[in-house]
mmCIF file of C-alpha atoms in Angstrom:
data_model
loop_
_atom_site.group_PDB
_atom_site.id
_atom_site.type_symbol
_atom_site.label_atom_id
_atom_site.label_comp_id
_atom_site.label_asym_id
_atom_site.label_seq_id
_atom_site.Cartn_x
_atom_site.Cartn_y
_atom_site.Cartn_z
ATOM 1 C CA MET A 1 0.382 -0.162 0.069
ATOM 2 C CA ASN A 2 1.267 3.465 -0.948
ATOM 3 C CA LEU A 3 1.153 6.761 1.521
ATOM 4 C CA GLU A 4 -2.131 8.327 0.304
ATOM 5 C CA LEU A 5 -3.633 12.041 1.201
ATOM 6 C CA ARG A 6 -5.717 10.678 3.619
ATOM 7 C CA HIS A 7 -3.142 9.335 5.661
ATOM 8 C CA LEU A 8 -1.152 13.065 5.402
ATOM 9 C CA ARG A 9 -4.640 14.178 6.802
ATOM 10 C CA ALA A 10 -4.698 12.217 9.561
ATOM 11 C CA VAL A 11 -1.630 12.543 10.770
ATOM 12 C CA VAL A 12 -1.501 16.126 10.526
ATOM 13 C CA ALA A 13 -4.849 16.608 12.093
ATOM 14 C CA VAL A 14 -3.843 14.163 14.990
ATOM 15 C CA ALA A 15 -0.476 16.315 15.525
ATOM 16 C CA ASP A 16 -2.183 19.206 15.178
ATOM 17 C CA HIS A 17 -5.002 18.712 18.418
ATOM 18 C CA GLY A 18 -2.650 16.262 20.183
ATOM 19 C CA SER A 19 -5.942 14.185 20.380
ATOM 20 C CA PHE A 20 -7.498 11.346 18.029
ATOM 21 C CA THR A 21 -10.798 12.454 19.342
ATOM 22 C CA THR A 22 -10.616 15.999 18.228
ATOM 23 C CA ALA A 23 -8.786 15.045 15.138
ATOM 24 C CA ALA A 24 -11.622 12.696 14.391
ATOM 25 C CA VAL A 25 -14.613 15.178 14.553
ATOM 26 C CA GLN A 26 -12.332 17.839 12.702
ATOM 27 C CA LEU A 27 -11.917 15.253 9.569
ATOM 28 C CA GLY A 28 -15.666 14.141 10.055
ATOM 29 C CA VAL A 29 -14.844 10.643 10.694
ATOM 30 C CA SER A 30 -15.005 8.249 13.560
ATOM 31 C CA GLN A 31 -12.342 7.858 16.279
ATOM 32 C CA PRO A 32 -11.840 4.209 15.321
ATOM 33 C CA ALA A 33 -11.621 4.901 11.378
ATOM 34 C CA LEU A 34 -8.866 7.547 12.164
ATOM 35 C CA THR A 35 -6.747 5.491 14.564
ATOM 36 C CA ARG A 36 -6.670 2.538 12.019
ATOM 37 C CA THR A 37 -5.529 5.377 9.032
ATOM 38 C CA VAL A 38 -2.801 6.506 11.241
ATOM 39 C CA GLN A 39 -1.573 2.932 12.027
ATOM 40 C CA GLN A 40 -1.445 2.285 8.428
ATOM 41 C CA ALA A 41 0.463 5.037 7.646
ATOM 42 C CA GLU A 42 3.192 3.965 10.731
ATOM 43 C CA ARG A 43 3.291 0.622 8.786
ATOM 44 C CA ILE A 44 3.752 2.007 5.223
ATOM 45 C CA LEU A 45 6.345 4.297 6.439
ATOM 46 C CA GLN A 46 7.905 1.593 9.214
ATOM 47 C CA THR A 47 7.876 4.258 12.182
ATOM 48 C CA GLN A 48 6.505 5.173 15.268
ATOM 49 C CA LEU A 49 4.846 8.782 14.368
ATOM 50 C CA PHE A 50 3.478 9.626 18.010
ATOM 51 C CA ASP A 51 3.919 8.532 21.500
ATOM 52 C CA ARG A 52 0.695 7.448 23.029
ATOM 53 C CA THR A 53 -0.064 7.442 26.547
ATOM 54 C CA SER A 54 -3.418 6.650 28.382
ATOM 55 C CA ARG A 55 -3.820 10.323 28.735
ATOM 56 C CA ARG A 56 -2.045 12.243 26.023
ATOM 57 C CA VAL A 57 -0.838 11.774 22.101
ATOM 58 C CA GLU A 58 2.542 13.602 21.328
ATOM 59 C CA LEU A 59 4.008 13.856 18.038
ATOM 60 C CA ALA A 60 7.500 11.603 18.299
ATOM 61 C CA GLU A 61 10.663 13.638 18.072
ATOM 62 C CA SER A 62 11.615 11.963 14.766
ATOM 63 C CA ALA A 63 8.446 12.482 13.001
ATOM 64 C CA THR A 64 8.709 16.486 13.213
ATOM 65 C CA ASP A 65 10.244 17.221 9.770
ATOM 66 C CA PHE A 66 7.608 14.918 8.121
ATOM 67 C CA VAL A 67 4.807 16.526 9.895
ATOM 68 C CA THR A 68 6.328 19.664 8.699
ATOM 69 C CA ALA A 69 6.645 18.502 5.308
ATOM 70 C CA ALA A 70 3.155 16.956 4.979
ATOM 71 C CA LYS A 71 1.561 20.226 5.649
ATOM 72 C CA ARG A 72 3.510 21.971 3.205
ATOM 73 C CA MET A 73 2.810 19.262 0.837
ATOM 74 C CA LEU A 74 -1.140 19.792 1.867
ATOM 75 C CA PHE A 75 -1.227 23.786 1.456
ATOM 76 C CA ASP A 76 0.275 23.477 -1.758
ATOM 77 C CA LEU A 77 -2.066 21.039 -3.219
ATOM 78 C CA GLU A 78 -4.947 23.448 -1.601
ATOM 79 C CA GLN A 79 -3.497 26.680 -3.063
ATOM 80 C CA ALA A 80 -3.366 24.276 -6.873
ATOM 81 C CA VAL A 81 -7.045 23.139 -6.514
ATOM 82 C CA ALA A 82 -7.735 26.641 -5.308
ATOM 83 C CA SER A 83 -6.353 28.477 -8.341
ATOM 84 C CA LEU A 84 -8.192 25.666 -10.623
ATOM 85 C CA THR A 85 -11.490 26.651 -9.292
ATOM 86 C CA ALA A 86 -10.605 30.441 -8.962
ATOM 87 C CA ARG A 87 -11.394 30.815 -5.390
ATOM 88 C CA ARG A 88 -10.191 34.139 -3.984
ATOM 89 C CA ALA A 89 -9.344 34.044 -0.556
ATOM 90 C CA LEU A 90 -6.895 35.689 2.068
ATOM 91 C CA ARG A 91 -6.418 33.767 5.287
ATOM 92 C CA LEU A 92 -6.114 35.768 8.316
ATOM 93 C CA GLY A 93 -4.822 33.925 11.445
ATOM 94 C CA PHE A 94 -4.992 35.569 15.114
ATOM 95 C CA SER A 95 -4.601 34.287 18.542
ATOM 96 C CA TRP A 96 -6.747 36.060 20.522
ATOM 97 C CA LEU A 97 -9.388 39.366 20.515
ATOM 98 C CA LEU A 98 -9.305 40.340 17.486
ATOM 99 C CA PRO A 99 -9.996 44.175 17.390
ATOM 100 C CA ASP A 100 -13.448 44.719 16.747
ATOM 101 C CA SER A 101 -13.600 47.992 14.945
ATOM 102 C CA TRP A 102 -10.291 47.750 13.406
ATOM 103 C CA ALA A 103 -10.525 44.623 12.242
ATOM 104 C CA HIS A 104 -14.403 45.023 10.929
ATOM 105 C CA ALA A 105 -13.540 48.003 9.105
ATOM 106 C CA THR A 106 -10.508 46.691 7.315
ATOM 107 C CA VAL A 107 -11.898 43.285 6.335
ATOM 108 C CA ALA A 108 -14.966 44.896 5.044
ATOM 109 C CA GLY A 109 -13.319 47.338 2.962
ATOM 110 C CA PHE A 110 -10.225 45.225 1.747
ATOM 111 C CA GLU A 111 -13.272 42.845 0.465
ATOM 112 C CA ARG A 112 -15.022 45.639 -1.179
ATOM 113 C CA ALA A 113 -11.906 46.846 -2.947
ATOM 114 C CA THR A 114 -10.600 43.713 -3.861
ATOM 115 C CA GLY A 115 -13.651 40.791 -4.329
ATOM 116 C CA VAL A 116 -11.189 38.373 -2.338
ATOM 117 C CA THR A 117 -12.823 37.282 0.661
ATOM 118 C CA VAL A 118 -11.206 36.845 4.041
ATOM 119 C CA ASP A 119 -11.228 33.806 5.872
ATOM 120 C CA ILE A 120 -10.725 34.559 9.623
ATOM 121 C CA ALA A 121 -8.793 31.661 11.715
ATOM 122 C CA ARG A 122 -7.892 31.445 15.436
ATOM 123 C CA PHE A 123 -4.519 29.783 16.071
ATOM 124 C CA ASP A 124 -2.563 29.296 19.484
ATOM 125 C CA ASP A 125 0.365 30.311 17.445
ATOM 126 C CA PRO A 126 -0.215 32.669 14.291
ATOM 127 C CA LEU A 127 3.310 32.820 13.870
ATOM 128 C CA ARG A 128 3.807 29.225 13.487
ATOM 129 C CA ALA A 129 0.508 28.910 11.219
ATOM 130 C CA LEU A 130 2.298 31.491 8.934
ATOM 131 C CA ARG A 131 5.297 29.851 8.452
ATOM 132 C CA GLU A 132 3.440 26.705 7.946
ATOM 133 C CA GLY A 133 1.226 28.069 5.495
ATOM 134 C CA GLN A 134 -1.985 27.873 6.898
ATOM 135 C CA VAL A 135 -2.614 31.659 6.762
ATOM 136 C CA ASP A 136 -1.460 34.352 4.807
ATOM 137 C CA VAL A 137 -1.112 37.234 7.236
ATOM 138 C CA ALA A 138 -1.405 36.938 10.798
ATOM 139 C CA VAL A 139 -2.293 39.762 13.248
ATOM 140 C CA VAL A 140 0.017 39.484 16.491
ATOM 141 C CA ARG A 141 1.042 41.643 19.575
ATOM 142 C CA ARG A 142 4.769 39.769 19.999
ATOM 143 C CA ARG A 143 7.035 39.597 17.497
ATOM 144 C CA GLY A 144 8.959 36.295 16.679
ATOM 145 C CA ARG A 145 12.482 35.405 15.978
ATOM 146 C CA GLY A 146 14.113 34.575 12.573
ATOM 147 C CA SER A 147 14.100 36.511 9.103
ATOM 148 C CA SER A 148 11.460 35.280 7.237
ATOM 149 C CA ILE A 149 8.742 37.184 8.656
ATOM 150 C CA THR A 150 8.263 41.262 8.227
ATOM 151 C CA TYR A 151 6.232 42.915 10.691
ATOM 152 C CA ARG A 152 3.544 46.233 10.019
ATOM 153 C CA ALA A 153 3.119 48.131 13.155
ATOM 154 C CA LEU A 154 -0.366 48.712 13.369
ATOM 155 C CA TYR A 155 -1.321 50.774 16.555
ATOM 156 C CA ASN A 156 -0.647 51.007 20.323
ATOM 157 C CA GLU A 157 -2.878 49.340 23.210
ATOM 158 C CA ALA A 158 -3.233 50.479 26.501
ATOM 159 C CA ARG A 159 -2.420 47.668 29.062
ATOM 160 C CA VAL A 160 -4.489 46.690 31.639
ATOM 161 C CA ALA A 161 -4.233 44.175 34.522
ATOM 162 C CA ALA A 162 -5.747 41.293 34.851
ATOM 163 C CA VAL A 163 -6.227 39.959 38.941
ATOM 164 C CA SER A 164 -8.372 37.432 40.608
ATOM 165 C CA ALA A 165 -11.794 38.064 42.024
ATOM 166 C CA SER A 166 -10.721 37.010 45.281
ATOM 167 C CA SER A 167 -7.370 38.713 45.422
ATOM 168 C CA GLU A 168 -7.126 41.933 47.651
ATOM 169 C CA LEU A 169 -6.154 44.074 44.104
ATOM 170 C CA ALA A 170 -9.671 43.215 42.519
ATOM 171 C CA SER A 171 -11.337 46.522 44.607
ATOM 172 C CA ARG A 172 -8.623 49.033 43.165
ATOM 173 C CA GLU A 173 -9.662 51.312 40.713
ATOM 174 C CA HIS A 174 -6.211 51.354 39.168
ATOM 175 C CA LEU A 175 -2.788 50.177 39.484
ATOM 176 C CA THR A 176 0.760 51.157 38.939
ATOM 177 C CA TRP A 177 3.189 49.151 36.830
ATOM 178 C CA HIS A 178 5.515 49.289 38.942
ATOM 179 C CA GLU A 179 3.157 47.553 41.910
ATOM 180 C CA LEU A 180 2.857 44.524 39.349
ATOM 181 C CA ARG A 181 6.688 43.906 39.096
ATOM 182 C CA GLU A 182 6.797 41.755 42.423
ATOM 183 C CA LEU A 183 4.000 39.730 42.029
ATOM 184 C CA PRO A 184 3.726 36.266 40.615
ATOM 185 C CA LEU A 185 2.968 36.719 36.726
ATOM 186 C CA VAL A 186 1.177 34.499 34.584
ATOM 187 C CA VAL A 187 2.521 34.483 31.220
ATOM 188 C CA ASN A 188 1.025 33.042 27.997
ATOM 189 C CA THR A 189 4.379 32.031 26.388
ATOM 190 C CA LEU A 190 3.313 32.117 22.584
ATOM 191 C CA THR A 191 1.504 34.915 22.179
ATOM 192 C CA GLY A 192 1.473 36.794 25.150
ATOM 193 C CA THR A 193 2.243 40.624 25.387
ATOM 194 C CA THR A 194 3.565 40.791 29.192
ATOM 195 C CA VAL A 195 6.694 38.578 30.622
ATOM 196 C CA PRO A 196 9.424 39.656 33.041
ATOM 197 C CA ARG A 197 11.401 41.783 30.742
ATOM 198 C CA SER A 198 8.261 43.970 30.280
ATOM 199 C CA TRP A 199 9.838 45.517 33.433
ATOM 200 C CA ARG A 200 13.659 47.409 33.026
ATOM 201 C CA GLY A 201 16.394 48.023 34.527
ATOM 202 C CA ALA A 202 16.123 48.536 38.106
ATOM 203 C CA ASP A 203 12.172 47.920 37.637
ATOM 204 C CA ARG A 204 12.731 44.134 37.223
ATOM 205 C CA ALA A 205 12.153 42.177 39.829
ATOM 206 C CA GLU A 206 14.570 39.207 40.557
ATOM 207 C CA ASN A 207 13.770 35.591 41.691
ATOM 208 C CA ARG A 208 9.937 36.305 40.178
ATOM 209 C CA LYS A 209 7.274 33.750 40.246
ATOM 210 C CA VAL A 210 6.188 32.830 36.709
ATOM 211 C CA VAL A 211 3.414 30.502 35.604
ATOM 212 C CA GLU A 212 3.480 29.292 32.052
ATOM 213 C CA CYS A 213 0.682 28.719 29.805
ATOM 214 C CA THR A 214 0.459 28.522 25.801
ATOM 215 C CA ASN A 215 -3.176 30.051 25.468
ATOM 216 C CA PHE A 216 -5.307 32.731 26.134
ATOM 217 C CA ASP A 217 -8.223 30.742 27.761
ATOM 218 C CA GLU A 218 -5.775 28.951 29.930
ATOM 219 C CA TRP A 219 -4.029 32.120 31.032
ATOM 220 C CA LEU A 220 -7.205 33.295 31.884
ATOM 221 C CA GLU A 221 -8.530 30.607 34.117
ATOM 222 C CA LEU A 222 -5.206 30.354 35.885
ATOM 223 C CA ILE A 223 -5.721 34.115 36.593
ATOM 224 C CA ALA A 224 -8.919 33.567 37.997
ATOM 225 C CA ALA A 225 -7.703 30.829 40.183
ATOM 226 C CA ASP A 226 -5.298 33.571 41.725
ATOM 227 C CA ARG A 227 -2.028 31.909 40.353
ATOM 228 C CA GLY A 228 -1.187 35.121 39.873
ATOM 229 C CA VAL A 229 -1.642 38.853 37.825
ATOM 230 C CA GLY A 230 -1.239 39.399 34.199
ATOM 231 C CA ALA A 231 -1.366 42.562 31.767
ATOM 232 C CA VAL A 232 -2.854 42.778 28.823
ATOM 233 C CA PRO A 233 -4.701 44.830 25.923
ATOM 234 C CA GLU A 234 -7.766 47.297 27.460
ATOM 235 C CA ILE A 235 -9.524 45.483 24.798
ATOM 236 C CA ALA A 236 -9.978 42.695 27.315
ATOM 237 C CA ALA A 237 -11.883 44.318 29.983
ATOM 238 C CA ARG A 238 -14.000 45.553 26.898
ATOM 239 C CA ARG A 239 -14.384 41.682 25.515
ATOM 240 C CA VAL A 240 -13.894 39.004 28.447
ATOM 241 C CA ASN A 241 -16.891 38.607 30.804
ATOM 242 C CA HIS A 242 -15.536 36.218 33.214
ATOM 243 C CA SER A 243 -16.970 36.097 36.627
ATOM 244 C CA HIS A 244 -13.738 35.841 38.834
ATOM 245 C CA VAL A 245 -11.378 37.970 36.878
ATOM 246 C CA ARG A 246 -11.252 41.933 37.341
ATOM 247 C CA PHE A 247 -9.626 44.091 34.864
ATOM 248 C CA ILE A 248 -8.191 47.259 36.472
ATOM 249 C CA PRO A 249 -6.344 50.238 34.483
ATOM 250 C CA ILE A 250 -2.755 50.762 34.490
ATOM 251 C CA PRO A 251 -2.437 54.382 33.437
ATOM 252 C CA ASP A 252 1.132 54.223 33.734
ATOM 253 C CA ALA A 253 1.796 50.905 31.902
ATOM 254 C CA PRO A 254 3.788 50.604 28.378
ATOM 255 C CA PRO A 255 1.552 50.106 25.576
ATOM 256 C CA THR A 256 1.690 47.181 23.363
ATOM 257 C CA MET A 257 1.642 47.354 19.700
ATOM 258 C CA LEU A 258 -0.635 45.730 17.475
ATOM 259 C CA GLN A 259 0.928 44.449 14.341
ATOM 260 C CA LEU A 260 0.287 42.316 11.031
ATOM 261 C CA ALA A 261 2.694 39.617 10.067
ATOM 262 C CA TYR A 262 3.350 38.101 6.687
ATOM 263 C CA LEU A 263 6.432 36.162 5.067
ATOM 264 C CA THR A 264 9.295 38.321 3.591
ATOM 265 C CA ALA A 265 10.045 35.892 0.836
ATOM 266 C CA THR A 266 6.656 35.426 -0.706
ATOM 267 C CA PRO A 267 5.696 38.668 -2.809
ATOM 268 C CA ASN A 268 1.757 38.554 -2.852
ATOM 269 C CA ALA A 269 -0.263 41.770 -4.250
ATOM 270 C CA THR A 270 -3.415 40.133 -2.402
ATOM 271 C CA VAL A 271 -1.563 40.159 0.987
ATOM 272 C CA ASP A 272 0.090 44.186 -0.121
ATOM 273 C CA ALA A 273 -3.865 45.128 -0.635
ATOM 274 C CA PHE A 274 -4.459 44.011 2.793
ATOM 275 C CA VAL A 275 -2.141 45.384 4.388
ATOM 276 C CA ASP A 276 -2.843 48.912 2.932
ATOM 277 C CA ALA A 277 -6.497 47.895 3.552
ATOM 278 C CA ALA A 278 -5.249 47.889 7.675
ATOM 279 C CA LEU A 279 -3.091 50.945 7.790
ATOM 280 C CA ARG A 280 -5.759 53.160 6.110
ATOM 281 C CA ALA A 281 -8.412 51.550 8.747
ATOM 282 C CA VAL A 282 -5.945 53.023 11.252
ATOM 283 C CA ASN A 283 -5.609 56.404 10.110
ATOM 284 C CA ARG A 284 -9.613 56.712 9.782
ATOM 285 C CA GLU A 285 -9.537 55.759 13.187
ATOM 286 C CA ALA A 286 -6.841 58.459 14.312
ATOM 287 C CA ARG A 287 -5.219 55.253 16.580
ATOM 288 C CA PRO A 288 -1.793 55.923 18.164
ATOM 289 C CA ARG A 289 1.015 54.332 15.919
ATOM 290 C CA ASP A 290 4.670 53.845 15.532
ATOM 291 C CA GLY A 291 7.180 51.902 13.539
ATOM 292 C CA GLY A 292 7.021 50.209 10.371
ATOM 293 C CA ASP A 293 8.643 47.954 8.288
ATOM 294 C CA VAL A 294 10.591 45.236 10.402
ATOM 295 C CA HIS A 295 12.240 41.803 8.931
ATOM 296 C CA ALA A 296 12.510 39.474 11.787
#
């Protein structure tokens, strides 16, 4: 038996979700059928692709390059099919709290001007999705490493503190940036905007306790459980309604920067048109901004 597309799709789905159950739902097949397909792929390749326990499914280290190549192959195939069927779409990725008024104005203006549809998708790590070809443009608040991505600064976002409703700080009307420097800090290591080095020089606490997670939902629940404090763009205070989390202004906190990210080595007129639409929306709203093109 030869390796088929269904094998690649099955392996990639399980690798992305870390779960046969969730991957089966995404692919629209039963879990036993998905398990059989992955086992077939392992027999064909003569290697174990996943480390399985009773609680977790993790991609085997030896299979990392294979899965990355499989994702690129599936993406290239989707692109080829899309070109044959004249499908016109730009894929926009984000991780959490896509800015409402700016995003809606940008998408609507871009679609009117170009006739291209914007497909919006959430990823825990949108920069990884960008590198793997799953999206064309990513909305980010934090830059990654490497030289393959260009960043366009859009506008500054004020920060607010996030504290548990059971915290002594919950009744405060506002906090200072300095007050937060020694408190245990909850950090989203993939896309979070506030990390220990956000405090500089003499204002940075030594041996600070840091509680790590990898997505916004986990971050929010750790705050609610009073494992530490956090700081996020003020949009969270407007958009997130959690009975055990309080958002408190930090007037003197340094702002975060909302940015667009796209692959440097892939010239694309559609991406350029989307970036232009995004900047026009920023200018119409008179948002505070700085910076320009940055290659990282």
